[in-house]
PDB file of C-alpha atoms in Angstrom:
ATOM      1  CA  UNK N1432      71.910  85.329  89.828  1.00  0.00           C
ATOM      2  CA  UNK N1433      73.786  88.501  89.068  1.00  0.00           C
ATOM      3  CA  UNK N1434      75.797  90.333  91.572  1.00  0.00           C
ATOM      4  CA  UNK N1435      75.495  94.069  91.433  1.00  0.00           C
ATOM      5  CA  UNK N1436      78.601  96.188  91.953  1.00  0.00           C
ATOM      6  CA  UNK N1437      78.365  99.491  94.014  1.00  0.00           C
ATOM      7  CA  UNK N1438      78.520 102.411  91.537  1.00  0.00           C
ATOM      8  CA  UNK N1439      81.917 104.030  91.001  1.00  0.00           C
ATOM      9  CA  UNK N1440      80.790 107.380  92.382  1.00  0.00           C
ATOM     10  CA  UNK N1441      79.155 105.709  95.475  1.00  0.00           C
ATOM     11  CA  UNK N1442      82.325 103.665  95.982  1.00  0.00           C
ATOM     12  CA  UNK N1443      84.570 106.807  95.489  1.00  0.00           C
ATOM     13  CA  UNK N1444      82.352 108.791  97.937  1.00  0.00           C
ATOM     14  CA  UNK N1445      82.743 105.891 100.616  1.00  0.00           C
ATOM     15  CA  UNK N1446      86.521 105.685 100.137  1.00  0.00           C
ATOM     16  CA  UNK N1447      86.915 109.557 100.533  1.00  0.00           C
ATOM     17  CA  UNK N1448      84.588 109.821 103.672  1.00  0.00           C
ATOM     18  CA  UNK N1449      86.229 106.738 105.282  1.00  0.00           C
ATOM     19  CA  UNK N1450      89.728 108.095 104.593  1.00  0.00           C
ATOM     20  CA  UNK N1451      88.911 111.482 106.037  1.00  0.00           C
ATOM     21  CA  UNK N1452      87.328 109.587 108.982  1.00  0.00           C
ATOM     22  CA  UNK N1453      90.545 107.586 109.451  1.00  0.00           C
ATOM     23  CA  UNK N1454      92.847 110.676 109.280  1.00  0.00           C
ATOM     24  CA  UNK N1455      90.553 112.422 111.907  1.00  0.00           C
ATOM     25  CA  UNK N1456      90.452 109.387 114.295  1.00  0.00           C
ATOM     26  CA  UNK N1457      94.018 108.489 114.333  1.00  0.00           C
ATOM     27  CA  UNK N1458      95.975 111.705 113.475  1.00  0.00           C
ATOM     28  CA  UNK N1459      93.436 114.849 113.232  1.00  0.00           C
ATOM     29  CA  UNK N1460      92.718 115.096 116.805  1.00  0.00           C
ATOM     30  CA  UNK N1461      96.228 115.141 118.140  1.00  0.00           C
ATOM     31  CA  UNK N1462      98.137 118.439 117.848  1.00  0.00           C
ATOM     32  CA  UNK N1463     100.123 118.345 121.088  1.00  0.00           C
ATOM     33  CA  UNK N1464     103.685 118.143 120.784  1.00  0.00           C
ATOM     34  CA  UNK N1465     105.773 116.356 123.722  1.00  0.00           C
ATOM     35  CA  UNK N1466     108.647 118.100 125.317  1.00  0.00           C
ATOM     36  CA  UNK N1467     111.278 115.947 126.994  1.00  0.00           C
ATOM     37  CA  UNK N1468     111.907 117.966 130.383  1.00  0.00           C
ATOM     38  CA  UNK N1469     115.445 116.652 130.531  1.00  0.00           C
ATOM     39  CA  UNK N1470     116.544 117.391 127.176  1.00  0.00           C
ATOM     40  CA  UNK N1471     114.090 119.970 125.965  1.00  0.00           C
ATOM     41  CA  UNK N1472     113.677 117.906 122.629  1.00  0.00           C
ATOM     42  CA  UNK N1473     110.390 118.266 120.919  1.00  0.00           C
ATOM     43  CA  UNK N1474     108.710 115.217 119.184  1.00  0.00           C
ATOM     44  CA  UNK N1475     105.267 114.614 117.867  1.00  0.00           C
ATOM     45  CA  UNK N1476     102.492 115.315 117.581  1.00  0.00           C
ATOM     46  CA  UNK N1477     101.966 111.545 116.466  1.00  0.00           C
ATOM     47  CA  UNK N1478     102.980 108.428 118.218  1.00  0.00           C
ATOM     48  CA  UNK N1479     104.041 105.295 116.091  1.00  0.00           C
ATOM     49  CA  UNK N1480     101.093 103.243 116.934  1.00  0.00           C
ATOM     50  CA  UNK N1481      98.640 106.071 115.654  1.00  0.00           C
ATOM     51  CA  UNK N1482     100.596 106.228 112.329  1.00  0.00           C
ATOM     52  CA  UNK N1483     100.583 102.429 112.105  1.00  0.00           C
ATOM     53  CA  UNK N1484      96.928 102.018 112.813  1.00  0.00           C
ATOM     54  CA  UNK N1485      96.090 104.860 110.315  1.00  0.00           C
ATOM     55  CA  UNK N1486      98.344 103.322 107.721  1.00  0.00           C
ATOM     56  CA  UNK N1487      96.659  99.792 108.259  1.00  0.00           C
ATOM     57  CA  UNK N1488      93.138 101.325 107.738  1.00  0.00           C
ATOM     58  CA  UNK N1489      94.403 103.137 104.636  1.00  0.00           C
ATOM     59  CA  UNK N1490      95.744  99.793 103.181  1.00  0.00           C
ATOM     60  CA  UNK N1491      92.342  98.128 103.963  1.00  0.00           C
ATOM     61  CA  UNK N1492      90.580 100.922 102.153  1.00  0.00           C
ATOM     62  CA  UNK N1493      92.702 100.756  98.962  1.00  0.00           C
ATOM     63  CA  UNK N1494      92.385  96.794  98.972  1.00  0.00           C
ATOM     64  CA  UNK N1495      88.591  96.997  99.131  1.00  0.00           C
ATOM     65  CA  UNK N1496      88.782  99.930  96.622  1.00  0.00           C
ATOM     66  CA  UNK N1497      90.950  97.996  93.945  1.00  0.00           C
ATOM     67  CA  UNK N1498      88.442  95.081  94.398  1.00  0.00           C
ATOM     68  CA  UNK N1499      85.514  96.973  93.402  1.00  0.00           C
ATOM     69  CA  UNK N1500      86.687 100.056  91.106  1.00  0.00           C
ATOM     70  CA  UNK N1501      89.668 100.347  88.937  1.00  0.00           C
ATOM     71  CA  UNK N1502      92.865 100.350  90.859  1.00  0.00           C
ATOM     72  CA  UNK N1503      94.106 103.933  90.147  1.00  0.00           C
ATOM     73  CA  UNK N1504      90.614 105.122  91.258  1.00  0.00           C
ATOM     74  CA  UNK N1505      90.729 103.462  94.550  1.00  0.00           C
ATOM     75  CA  UNK N1506      94.573 104.794  95.091  1.00  0.00           C
ATOM     76  CA  UNK N1507      93.343 108.488  94.155  1.00  0.00           C
ATOM     77  CA  UNK N1508      90.233 108.354  96.325  1.00  0.00           C
ATOM     78  CA  UNK N1509      92.438 107.401  99.413  1.00  0.00           C
ATOM     79  CA  UNK N1510      95.662 109.618  98.691  1.00  0.00           C
ATOM     80  CA  UNK N1511      94.072 112.742  97.701  1.00  0.00           C
ATOM     81  CA  UNK N1512      91.666 113.401 100.694  1.00  0.00           C
ATOM     82  CA  UNK N1513      94.106 112.076 103.229  1.00  0.00           C
ATOM     83  CA  UNK N1514      96.688 114.560 101.708  1.00  0.00           C
ATOM     84  CA  UNK N1515      94.173 117.523 101.767  1.00  0.00           C
ATOM     85  CA  UNK N1516      93.107 116.776 105.431  1.00  0.00           C
ATOM     86  CA  UNK N1517      96.729 116.537 106.603  1.00  0.00           C
ATOM     87  CA  UNK N1518      97.632 119.605 104.800  1.00  0.00           C
ATOM     88  CA  UNK N1519      94.798 121.771 105.864  1.00  0.00           C
ATOM     89  CA  UNK N1520      95.756 120.991 109.609  1.00  0.00           C
ATOM     90  CA  UNK N1521      99.509 121.281 109.088  1.00  0.00           C
ATOM     91  CA  UNK N1522      99.235 124.671 107.222  1.00  0.00           C
ATOM     92  CA  UNK N1523      97.007 126.053 109.955  1.00  0.00           C
ATOM     93  CA  UNK N1524      99.629 125.065 112.661  1.00  0.00           C
ATOM     94  CA  UNK N1525     102.897 126.077 110.823  1.00  0.00           C
ATOM     95  CA  UNK N1526     104.243 129.484 110.190  1.00  0.00           C
ATOM     96  CA  UNK N1527     107.481 128.323 108.404  1.00  0.00           C
ATOM     97  CA  UNK N1528     105.986 126.986 105.430  1.00  0.00           C
ATOM     98  CA  UNK N1529     107.504 123.699 105.690  1.00  0.00           C
ATOM     99  CA  UNK N1530     103.909 122.329 105.664  1.00  0.00           C
ATOM    100  CA  UNK N1531     104.262 122.417 101.903  1.00  0.00           C
ATOM    101  CA  UNK N1532     107.071 119.944 102.006  1.00  0.00           C
ATOM    102  CA  UNK N1533     105.213 117.743 104.245  1.00  0.00           C
ATOM    103  CA  UNK N1534     102.365 117.973 101.976  1.00  0.00           C
ATOM    104  CA  UNK N1535     104.188 116.873  99.084  1.00  0.00           C
ATOM    105  CA  UNK N1536     105.867 113.854 100.911  1.00  0.00           C
ATOM    106  CA  UNK N1537     102.524 112.877 102.224  1.00  0.00           C
ATOM    107  CA  UNK N1538     101.119 112.919  98.786  1.00  0.00           C
ATOM    108  CA  UNK N1539     104.032 110.934  97.044  1.00  0.00           C
ATOM    109  CA  UNK N1540     103.971 108.415  99.983  1.00  0.00           C
ATOM    110  CA  UNK N1541     100.274 107.831  99.806  1.00  0.00           C
ATOM    111  CA  UNK N1542     100.367 107.481  96.095  1.00  0.00           C
ATOM    112  CA  UNK N1543     103.248 105.195  96.073  1.00  0.00           C
ATOM    113  CA  UNK N1544     102.072 103.052  98.772  1.00  0.00           C
ATOM    114  CA  UNK N1545      98.491 102.961  97.583  1.00  0.00           C
ATOM    115  CA  UNK N1546      99.957 101.857  94.108  1.00  0.00           C
ATOM    116  CA  UNK N1547     101.869  99.011  95.665  1.00  0.00           C
ATOM    117  CA  UNK N1548      98.800  97.814  97.608  1.00  0.00           C
ATOM    118  CA  UNK N1549      96.543  98.000  94.658  1.00  0.00           C
ATOM    119  CA  UNK N1550      98.983  96.321  92.317  1.00  0.00           C
ATOM    120  CA  UNK N1551      99.482  93.540  94.972  1.00  0.00           C
ATOM    121  CA  UNK N1552      95.679  93.217  95.559  1.00  0.00           C
ATOM    122  CA  UNK N1553      94.771  93.009  91.789  1.00  0.00           C
ATOM    123  CA  UNK N1554      97.671  90.458  91.372  1.00  0.00           C
ATOM    124  CA  UNK N1555      96.446  88.140  94.015  1.00  0.00           C
ATOM    125  CA  UNK N1556      92.653  88.741  92.796  1.00  0.00           C
ATOM    126  CA  UNK N1557      93.853  87.640  89.263  1.00  0.00           C
ATOM    127  CA  UNK N1558      95.861  84.652  90.702  1.00  0.00           C
ATOM    128  CA  UNK N1559      92.619  83.478  92.650  1.00  0.00           C
ATOM    129  CA  UNK N1560      90.350  83.953  89.599  1.00  0.00           C
ATOM    130  CA  UNK N1561      92.706  81.956  87.415  1.00  0.00           C
ATOM    131  CA  UNK N1562      93.019  79.207  89.761  1.00  0.00           C
ATOM    132  CA  UNK N1563      89.187  79.114  90.212  1.00  0.00           C
ATOM    133  CA  UNK N1564      88.715  78.844  86.472  1.00  0.00           C
ATOM    134  CA  UNK N1565      91.181  75.781  86.255  1.00  0.00           C
ATOM    135  CA  UNK N1566      89.883  74.051  89.134  1.00  0.00           C
ATOM    136  CA  UNK N1567      88.146  70.738  88.615  1.00  0.00           C
TER     137      UNK N1567
END
């Protein structure tokens, strides 16, 4: 029995849609900044648990993607749509132009993080495959 792998286009589409959904669920709907009444310090709009949860979902998407399509495709299919979604919202809320710096940082961070996750995923998969091939 042969196993059929999903097509490259279908997998990329699924990764893109799920990435944008993760952004929307964890970060996209939160646009309110918190102001400390005592100090006047402004933070947000994101809280640490939101960012951690979103990052974990993105890691899972890259892992699944790296196991089904070329690793670089999985990384790009997660990093690019996430950056675009973040950038569209940031650009619409920022009059200073600093959204462009943030967009560059988001892009570099998601590409670098995705590359590390994909490399580790592929290394683990290769290790398991080689152990399975030499097992009695």
